Amino acid sequence: MRLVVAVLIAAVGAVGMWSVVVVMPVVQAEFAATRGAVSLAATMIFFGFGLGGVVMGKITDRLGIVPAMAVSIAFLSLSYVLAGLSTALWQFIAASLLMGLGASATFAPLMAEASHWFERYRGLAVTIVASGNYVAGTFWPPLVNWGTQAYDWRVTHFAIAVVCGVLMTILLIVLRRIMGGSAAHDHSNAAPPRVDLNLSANTLTVLLCIASIACCVAMAMPQVHIVSYCGDLGYGPARGAEMLSLMMAFGIVSRIGSGFIADRFGGMVTLMIGSVAQAVALFFYLFFSSLPSLYLISAMFGLFQGGIVPSYAIIVRETMPANEAATRVGIVIFASVVGMSFGGWISGVIFDLTGSYAAAFANGFGWNLLNVAIVLMLLLRSRQRPRAAAMA
């Protein structure tokens, strides 16, 4: 029951990650901005999302998930009101930072919390909670696009503020009741780490951060710019919103499937599979741009990369103590959204410099190869660990 409620909370609150992708063309036109300038809104969302993951993770480790989520709800609702009231691009970008902070507790802290509820099916539990983010990416973009076209992007933002504030508060009250009140959640009985990479926690955290930055620079190109890309090709932003929704829908399948893989082979193998597969999808974007092919490649991209980010949370939980899991996961996810932030921004800049997205896709592919190299090194170390350590 906790898992069900957690997924619902994530599905509502993760709107903060996806709405800006849909309204970017409209906001760019209204404020007469460049593609690179308006892409800073997505950059600020990802930065706030990552920074909030660390802060909310610390709160979760000390006080529990309920207080952390309450703070996120307040930030999220306020951010959409401020975005709707913005009269200049810099105000919209500033509100986007708060939007990312508000959405943050729905991902890294919630994944870390779920990892303590299960032992045998931990990987599946973590990826199910993480799939809430992609559930949001599936149904929110079409809704935001419809609201923007029918009423205006500002009115749509006000509506999102109300919906998120009400629904998430109700769901949080239910979660608090299921968990047994407002007392701090005790992680002392959680299972210990079971994988030894012969690396200190800090060294492993740094390596995972670098890897997550690299993979998410690559991931950001389609996720942040697919709507604008379709507009530039003459297909219209609505087709791009549909592709983003399709991408997220297949990402749900990928995330849940990666949970089964992680429970069978571990987080490291799951991460390697996802990273290599994501590189394949990016390679296809370089050579195909017809409408049917873009729908197909977007579905492939979602299916291939959906399990990547949750794999980091699984790896952290497999290799580090439970009482610092939410903080460590928050740090790694922060690094991943730094990659998303930089990837979303640099893709817009590359477009401004070259007039097309071809070089931006190539840039993402190169970063993806760096991620594969780091994960391969960690995977080889894990295979070299003593069998006794592996069974610990």
Short mmCIF file of C-alpha atoms in Angstrom, two decimals:
data_model
loop_
_atom_site.label_atom_id
_atom_site.label_comp_id
_atom_site.label_asym_id
_atom_site.label_seq_id
_atom_site.Cartn_x
_atom_site.Cartn_y
_atom_site.Cartn_z
CA MET A 1 0.00 0.00 0.00
CA ARG A 2 2.88 2.36 0.73
CA LEU A 3 4.28 1.60 -2.71
CA VAL A 4 0.97 2.37 -4.44
CA VAL A 5 0.56 5.69 -2.66
CA ALA A 6 4.20 6.60 -3.30
CA VAL A 7 3.77 6.03 -7.05
CA LEU A 8 0.62 8.18 -7.09
CA ILE A 9 2.43 11.01 -5.27
CA ALA A 10 5.30 10.84 -7.75
CA ALA A 11 2.91 10.73 -10.72
CA VAL A 12 1.25 13.97 -9.62
CA GLY A 13 4.28 15.86 -8.30
CA ALA A 14 6.65 15.07 -11.16
CA VAL A 15 4.69 17.44 -13.40
CA GLY A 16 7.39 19.89 -12.37
CA MET A 17 9.85 17.96 -14.56
CA TRP A 18 7.80 17.89 -17.75
CA SER A 19 5.49 20.88 -18.13
CA VAL A 20 8.26 23.28 -19.15
CA VAL A 21 9.19 21.06 -22.11
CA VAL A 22 5.69 21.53 -23.53
CA VAL A 23 5.41 25.30 -23.01
CA MET A 24 8.95 26.16 -24.13
CA PRO A 25 7.95 27.17 -27.70
CA VAL A 26 5.06 29.34 -26.42
CA VAL A 27 7.16 30.99 -23.74
CA GLN A 28 9.98 31.58 -26.23
CA ALA A 29 7.59 33.33 -28.61
CA GLU A 30 5.93 35.44 -25.89
CA PHE A 31 9.21 36.74 -24.46
CA ALA A 32 10.97 36.94 -27.88
CA ALA A 33 13.84 34.81 -26.56
CA THR A 34 16.40 32.54 -28.19
CA ARG A 35 16.16 28.77 -27.88
CA GLY A 36 19.21 28.74 -25.64
CA ALA A 37 17.77 31.41 -23.34
CA VAL A 38 14.42 29.69 -22.86
CA SER A 39 16.22 26.36 -22.33
CA LEU A 40 17.59 27.85 -19.11
CA ALA A 41 14.14 27.28 -17.61
CA ALA A 42 14.61 23.52 -18.05
CA THR A 43 18.15 23.88 -16.73
CA MET A 44 16.89 25.56 -13.56
CA ILE A 45 14.22 22.90 -13.06
CA PHE A 46 16.80 20.14 -13.26
CA PHE A 47 19.19 22.03 -10.98
CA GLY A 48 16.47 22.65 -8.40
CA PHE A 49 15.37 19.02 -8.72
CA GLY A 50 18.89 17.81 -7.99
CA LEU A 51 19.63 20.26 -5.18
CA GLY A 52 16.27 19.50 -3.62
CA GLY A 53 17.02 15.79 -3.78
CA VAL A 54 20.06 16.29 -1.53
CA VAL A 55 18.24 18.57 0.91
CA MET A 56 15.05 16.49 1.00
CA GLY A 57 17.16 13.34 1.23
CA LYS A 58 18.85 14.71 4.35
CA ILE A 59 15.46 15.56 5.84
CA THR A 60 14.22 12.07 4.96
CA ASP A 61 17.21 10.37 6.63
CA ARG A 62 16.64 12.40 9.81
CA LEU A 63 12.88 13.01 10.03
CA GLY A 64 11.25 10.69 7.50
CA ILE A 65 9.68 11.06 4.09
CA VAL A 66 6.48 12.78 5.28
CA PRO A 67 8.05 16.11 6.39
CA ALA A 68 10.24 16.19 3.29
CA MET A 69 7.24 15.67 1.04
CA ALA A 70 5.23 18.36 2.83
CA VAL A 71 7.93 20.93 2.08
CA SER A 72 8.02 19.84 -1.56
CA ILE A 73 4.25 20.25 -1.96
CA ALA A 74 4.41 23.82 -0.71
CA PHE A 75 7.29 24.70 -3.05
CA LEU A 76 5.67 23.05 -6.05
CA SER A 77 2.32 24.83 -5.73
CA LEU A 78 3.98 28.20 -5.12
CA SER A 79 6.29 27.77 -8.11
CA TYR A 80 3.43 27.29 -10.58
CA VAL A 81 1.63 30.35 -9.26
CA LEU A 82 4.80 32.44 -9.64
CA ALA A 83 5.47 31.06 -13.13
CA GLY A 84 1.96 31.97 -14.21
CA LEU A 85 2.43 35.52 -12.88
CA SER A 86 5.84 36.07 -14.53
CA THR A 87 6.12 39.12 -16.79
CA ALA A 88 9.72 38.55 -17.92
CA LEU A 89 11.72 35.50 -18.93
CA TRP A 90 14.07 35.77 -15.94
CA GLN A 91 11.06 35.55 -13.61
CA PHE A 92 9.84 32.40 -15.36
CA ILE A 93 13.35 30.92 -15.09
CA ALA A 94 13.53 31.77 -11.37
CA ALA A 95 10.14 30.15 -10.78
CA SER A 96 11.43 27.09 -12.64
CA LEU A 97 14.19 26.67 -10.04
CA LEU A 98 11.55 26.57 -7.30
CA MET A 99 9.53 24.17 -9.46
CA GLY A 100 12.44 21.73 -9.50
CA LEU A 101 12.86 22.03 -5.72
CA GLY A 102 9.18 21.26 -5.32
CA ALA A 103 9.30 18.14 -7.46
CA SER A 104 12.51 16.82 -5.89
CA ALA A 105 11.07 14.78 -3.00
CA THR A 106 9.02 12.71 -5.44
CA PHE A 107 12.13 11.00 -6.81
CA ALA A 108 15.44 10.41 -4.99
CA PRO A 109 14.12 10.55 -1.38
CA LEU A 110 11.07 8.49 -2.30
CA MET A 111 13.20 5.86 -4.06
CA ALA A 112 15.56 5.65 -1.07
CA GLU A 113 12.62 5.34 1.31
CA ALA A 114 11.08 2.52 -0.75
CA SER A 115 14.40 0.66 -0.72
CA HIS A 116 13.95 0.18 3.05
CA TRP A 117 10.50 -1.37 2.71
CA PHE A 118 11.67 -4.42 0.76
CA GLU A 119 14.59 -6.85 0.81
CA ARG A 120 13.96 -9.59 -1.73
CA TYR A 121 12.26 -7.34 -4.29
CA ARG A 122 14.11 -4.14 -3.52
CA GLY A 123 15.10 -3.44 -7.13
CA LEU A 124 11.54 -3.85 -8.34
CA ALA A 125 10.20 -1.63 -5.55
CA VAL A 126 12.67 1.16 -6.30
CA THR A 127 11.96 1.10 -10.03
CA ILE A 128 8.20 1.04 -9.46
CA VAL A 129 8.46 4.20 -7.36
CA ALA A 130 10.79 5.74 -9.94
CA SER A 131 8.26 4.95 -12.67
CA GLY A 132 5.94 7.49 -11.10
CA ASN A 133 8.13 10.14 -12.71
CA TYR A 134 7.46 8.61 -16.13
CA VAL A 135 3.77 8.14 -15.41
CA ALA A 136 3.77 11.91 -14.97
CA GLY A 137 5.70 12.28 -18.21
CA THR A 138 3.07 10.16 -19.97
CA PHE A 139 -0.15 11.94 -19.02
CA TRP A 140 0.98 15.47 -18.09
CA PRO A 141 2.45 16.67 -21.44
CA PRO A 142 -0.78 16.11 -23.42
CA LEU A 143 -2.80 17.74 -20.63
CA VAL A 144 -0.45 20.72 -20.44
CA ASN A 145 -0.48 21.07 -24.22
CA TRP A 146 -4.30 20.92 -24.28
CA GLY A 147 -4.58 23.50 -21.50
CA THR A 148 -2.08 25.78 -23.21
CA GLN A 149 -3.89 25.61 -26.54
CA ALA A 150 -7.40 25.90 -25.07
CA TYR A 151 -6.88 28.47 -22.32
CA ASP A 152 -3.29 29.83 -22.17
CA TRP A 153 -0.10 28.63 -20.59
CA ARG A 154 -0.54 30.95 -17.58
CA VAL A 155 -4.01 29.66 -16.75
CA THR A 156 -2.68 26.13 -17.14
CA HIS A 157 0.06 26.84 -14.60
CA PHE A 158 -2.46 28.15 -12.08
CA ALA A 159 -4.56 25.01 -12.55
CA ILE A 160 -1.53 22.77 -12.01
CA ALA A 161 -0.77 24.59 -8.75
CA VAL A 162 -4.25 23.83 -7.41
CA VAL A 163 -4.37 20.23 -8.61
CA CYS A 164 -0.94 19.37 -7.21
CA GLY A 165 -1.53 21.10 -3.89
CA VAL A 166 -4.83 19.34 -3.24
CA LEU A 167 -4.10 15.85 -4.59
CA MET A 168 -0.60 15.53 -3.14
CA THR A 169 -1.72 16.72 0.29
CA ILE A 170 -4.48 14.10 0.37
CA LEU A 171 -2.08 11.36 -0.75
CA LEU A 172 0.53 12.41 1.81
CA ILE A 173 -2.03 12.21 4.61
CA VAL A 174 -2.88 8.68 3.46
CA LEU A 175 0.82 7.71 3.34
CA ARG A 176 1.40 9.12 6.82
CA ARG A 177 -1.50 7.07 8.14
CA ILE A 178 -0.25 3.87 6.49
CA MET A 179 3.25 4.41 7.88
CA GLY A 180 1.89 4.80 11.40
CA GLY A 181 2.03 8.49 12.23
CA SER A 182 4.50 11.32 12.07
CA ALA A 183 7.34 9.68 14.02
CA ALA A 184 10.72 9.56 12.29
CA HIS A 185 11.12 6.43 10.21
CA ASP A 186 13.61 4.01 11.77
CA HIS A 187 16.10 2.54 9.27
CA SER A 188 18.08 0.52 11.85
CA ASN A 189 16.45 -2.75 10.80
CA ALA A 190 17.04 -2.22 7.09
CA ALA A 191 19.21 -4.79 5.31
CA PRO A 192 22.99 -4.09 5.17
CA PRO A 193 24.98 -3.57 1.93
CA ARG A 194 25.54 -6.78 -0.04
CA VAL A 195 28.03 -5.72 -2.74
CA ASP A 196 31.69 -4.83 -2.16
CA LEU A 197 33.50 -2.89 -4.90
CA ASN A 198 36.61 -2.35 -2.78
CA LEU A 199 36.00 1.39 -2.94
CA SER A 200 35.24 3.86 -0.18
CA ALA A 201 31.70 5.27 -0.07
CA ASN A 202 32.99 8.71 -1.04
CA THR A 203 35.04 7.41 -3.99
CA LEU A 204 32.13 5.36 -5.28
CA THR A 205 29.79 8.33 -4.88
CA VAL A 206 32.11 10.50 -6.97
CA LEU A 207 32.37 7.88 -9.72
CA LEU A 208 28.61 7.39 -9.78
CA CYS A 209 28.15 11.16 -9.96
CA ILE A 210 30.44 11.46 -12.99
CA ALA A 211 28.70 8.55 -14.68
CA SER A 212 25.25 9.99 -13.99
CA ILE A 213 26.25 13.40 -15.35
CA ALA A 214 27.50 11.80 -18.56
CA CYS A 215 24.43 9.64 -19.17
CA CYS A 216 22.02 12.46 -18.40
CA VAL A 217 23.68 14.98 -20.72
CA ALA A 218 22.88 12.42 -23.40
CA MET A 219 19.39 11.77 -22.04
CA ALA A 220 18.48 15.47 -21.97
CA MET A 221 18.68 16.03 -25.72
CA PRO A 222 15.51 14.12 -26.71
CA GLN A 223 13.62 14.69 -23.47
CA VAL A 224 14.06 18.47 -23.35
CA HIS A 225 14.04 19.31 -27.06
CA ILE A 226 11.77 16.78 -28.76
CA VAL A 227 8.81 19.21 -28.79
CA SER A 228 10.90 22.05 -30.23
CA TYR A 229 12.60 19.65 -32.64
CA CYS A 230 9.26 18.54 -34.07
CA GLY A 231 8.20 22.17 -34.41
CA ASP A 232 11.37 22.96 -36.37
CA LEU A 233 10.76 19.99 -38.69
CA GLY A 234 7.26 21.28 -39.43
CA TYR A 235 5.38 18.55 -37.55
CA GLY A 236 4.12 20.93 -34.84
CA PRO A 237 4.57 20.97 -31.04
CA ALA A 238 1.55 18.70 -30.51
CA ARG A 239 3.36 15.85 -32.29
CA GLY A 240 6.40 16.49 -30.12
CA ALA A 241 4.27 16.36 -26.96
CA GLU A 242 2.88 13.04 -28.16
CA MET A 243 6.40 11.70 -28.71
CA LEU A 244 7.43 12.82 -25.23
CA SER A 245 4.37 11.09 -23.80
CA LEU A 246 5.19 7.94 -25.79
CA MET A 247 8.79 8.12 -24.58
CA MET A 248 7.66 8.28 -20.96
CA ALA A 249 5.09 5.50 -21.41
CA PHE A 250 7.75 3.11 -22.69
CA GLY A 251 10.02 4.41 -19.94
CA ILE A 252 7.54 3.02 -17.40
CA VAL A 253 7.86 -0.42 -19.00
CA SER A 254 11.63 -0.05 -18.98
CA ARG A 255 11.80 0.99 -15.35
CA ILE A 256 9.67 -1.84 -14.06
CA GLY A 257 11.48 -4.32 -16.29
CA SER A 258 14.84 -3.04 -15.04
CA GLY A 259 13.67 -3.78 -11.50
CA PHE A 260 13.33 -7.48 -12.37
CA ILE A 261 16.79 -7.39 -13.97
CA ALA A 262 18.28 -5.65 -10.92
CA ASP A 263 16.81 -8.21 -8.52
CA ARG A 264 18.31 -10.98 -10.65
CA PHE A 265 21.69 -9.53 -11.69
CA GLY A 266 22.21 -6.41 -9.57
CA GLY A 267 22.13 -2.68 -10.17
CA MET A 268 25.47 -2.51 -11.97
CA VAL A 269 24.49 -4.91 -14.77
CA THR A 270 21.15 -3.13 -15.12
CA LEU A 271 22.92 0.22 -15.49
CA MET A 272 25.25 -1.13 -18.16
CA ILE A 273 22.39 -2.57 -20.22
CA GLY A 274 20.48 0.71 -20.08
CA SER A 275 23.49 2.85 -20.92
CA VAL A 276 24.47 0.85 -24.00
CA ALA A 277 20.87 0.71 -25.22
CA GLN A 278 20.43 4.48 -24.78
CA ALA A 279 23.50 5.06 -26.96
CA VAL A 280 21.90 2.95 -29.70
CA ALA A 281 18.71 5.04 -29.65
CA LEU A 282 20.67 8.31 -29.80
CA PHE A 283 22.58 6.96 -32.78
CA PHE A 284 19.30 6.41 -34.63
CA TYR A 285 18.20 10.01 -33.96
CA LEU A 286 21.24 11.13 -35.95
CA PHE A 287 20.04 9.51 -39.17
CA PHE A 288 16.23 9.44 -39.16
CA SER A 289 13.85 12.42 -38.99
CA SER A 290 10.60 11.37 -40.69
CA LEU A 291 7.49 11.52 -38.53
CA PRO A 292 6.95 7.71 -38.28
CA SER A 293 10.63 7.12 -37.54
CA LEU A 294 10.65 9.76 -34.78
CA TYR A 295 7.67 8.12 -33.10
CA LEU A 296 9.43 4.75 -33.30
CA ILE A 297 12.80 6.03 -32.08
CA SER A 298 11.16 7.97 -29.23
CA ALA A 299 9.45 4.77 -28.10
CA MET A 300 12.80 2.96 -28.33
CA PHE A 301 14.55 5.71 -26.41
CA GLY A 302 12.02 5.47 -23.58
CA LEU A 303 12.25 1.69 -23.53
CA PHE A 304 16.05 1.73 -23.51
CA GLN A 305 16.83 4.46 -20.98
CA GLY A 306 13.99 4.19 -18.45
CA GLY A 307 15.92 2.01 -16.02
CA ILE A 308 19.15 4.01 -15.98
CA VAL A 309 18.55 6.56 -13.22
CA PRO A 310 16.84 4.16 -10.76
CA SER A 311 19.85 1.85 -11.18
CA TYR A 312 21.98 4.42 -9.37
CA ALA A 313 19.64 4.28 -6.38
CA ILE A 314 19.82 0.49 -6.40
CA ILE A 315 23.63 0.54 -6.59
CA VAL A 316 23.83 2.97 -3.68
CA ARG A 317 21.55 0.78 -1.58
CA GLU A 318 23.51 -2.37 -2.54
CA THR A 319 26.87 -0.86 -1.57
CA MET A 320 26.24 1.72 1.21
CA PRO A 321 24.63 1.79 4.69
CA ALA A 322 20.87 2.32 4.97
CA ASN A 323 21.13 5.27 7.37
CA GLU A 324 22.74 7.44 4.69
CA ALA A 325 21.00 6.01 1.63
CA ALA A 326 18.61 8.91 0.98
CA THR A 327 21.42 11.46 1.22
CA ARG A 328 23.77 9.45 -1.04
CA VAL A 329 21.01 8.79 -3.56
CA GLY A 330 20.15 12.48 -3.45
CA ILE A 331 23.77 13.41 -4.23
CA VAL A 332 23.97 11.03 -7.20
CA ILE A 333 20.58 12.15 -8.52
CA PHE A 334 21.75 15.74 -8.08
CA ALA A 335 24.67 14.92 -10.34
CA SER A 336 22.30 13.35 -12.85
CA VAL A 337 20.15 16.45 -13.01
CA VAL A 338 23.26 18.60 -13.33
CA GLY A 339 23.83 16.51 -16.43
CA MET A 340 20.22 17.01 -17.52
CA SER A 341 20.54 20.74 -16.84
CA PHE A 342 23.75 21.08 -18.81
CA GLY A 343 22.52 18.76 -21.54
CA GLY A 344 19.26 20.66 -22.00
CA TRP A 345 21.05 24.02 -22.08
CA ILE A 346 23.99 23.02 -24.28
CA SER A 347 21.66 21.38 -26.79
CA GLY A 348 19.81 24.68 -27.17
CA VAL A 349 23.09 26.56 -27.54
CA ILE A 350 24.36 24.09 -30.14
CA PHE A 351 21.10 24.54 -32.04
CA ASP A 352 21.52 28.33 -31.97
CA LEU A 353 25.09 27.99 -33.31
CA THR A 354 24.44 25.40 -36.01
CA GLY A 355 20.76 25.89 -36.89
CA SER A 356 19.98 22.17 -36.42
CA TYR A 357 19.93 19.49 -33.75
CA ALA A 358 22.31 17.06 -35.54
CA ALA A 359 25.38 18.26 -33.63
CA ALA A 360 23.39 18.23 -30.37
CA PHE A 361 22.51 14.56 -30.85
CA ALA A 362 26.18 13.81 -31.63
CA ASN A 363 27.22 15.64 -28.45
CA GLY A 364 24.84 13.49 -26.42
CA PHE A 365 26.17 10.31 -28.01
CA GLY A 366 29.74 11.23 -27.00
CA TRP A 367 28.77 11.80 -23.37
CA ASN A 368 26.94 8.47 -23.39
CA LEU A 369 30.17 6.68 -24.33
CA LEU A 370 31.89 8.21 -21.27
CA ASN A 371 29.14 6.79 -19.07
CA VAL A 372 29.58 3.33 -20.61
CA ALA A 373 33.32 3.43 -19.87
CA ILE A 374 32.83 4.27 -16.17
CA VAL A 375 30.10 1.70 -15.65
CA LEU A 376 32.20 -0.97 -17.36
CA MET A 377 35.08 -0.25 -14.98
CA LEU A 378 32.80 -0.56 -11.92
CA LEU A 379 31.21 -3.70 -13.31
CA LEU A 380 34.59 -5.36 -13.77
CA ARG A 381 35.55 -4.46 -10.19
CA SER A 382 32.36 -5.98 -8.87
CA ARG A 383 33.07 -9.19 -10.74
CA GLN A 384 36.54 -9.33 -9.17
CA ARG A 385 35.26 -9.09 -5.58
CA PRO A 386 35.74 -12.15 -3.33
CA ARG A 387 32.77 -14.48 -3.25
CA ALA A 388 32.51 -14.12 0.53
CA ALA A 389 32.14 -10.37 0.17
CA ALA A 390 29.50 -10.84 -2.49
CA MET A 391 27.48 -13.06 -0.16
CA ALA A 392 27.80 -10.70 2.82
#
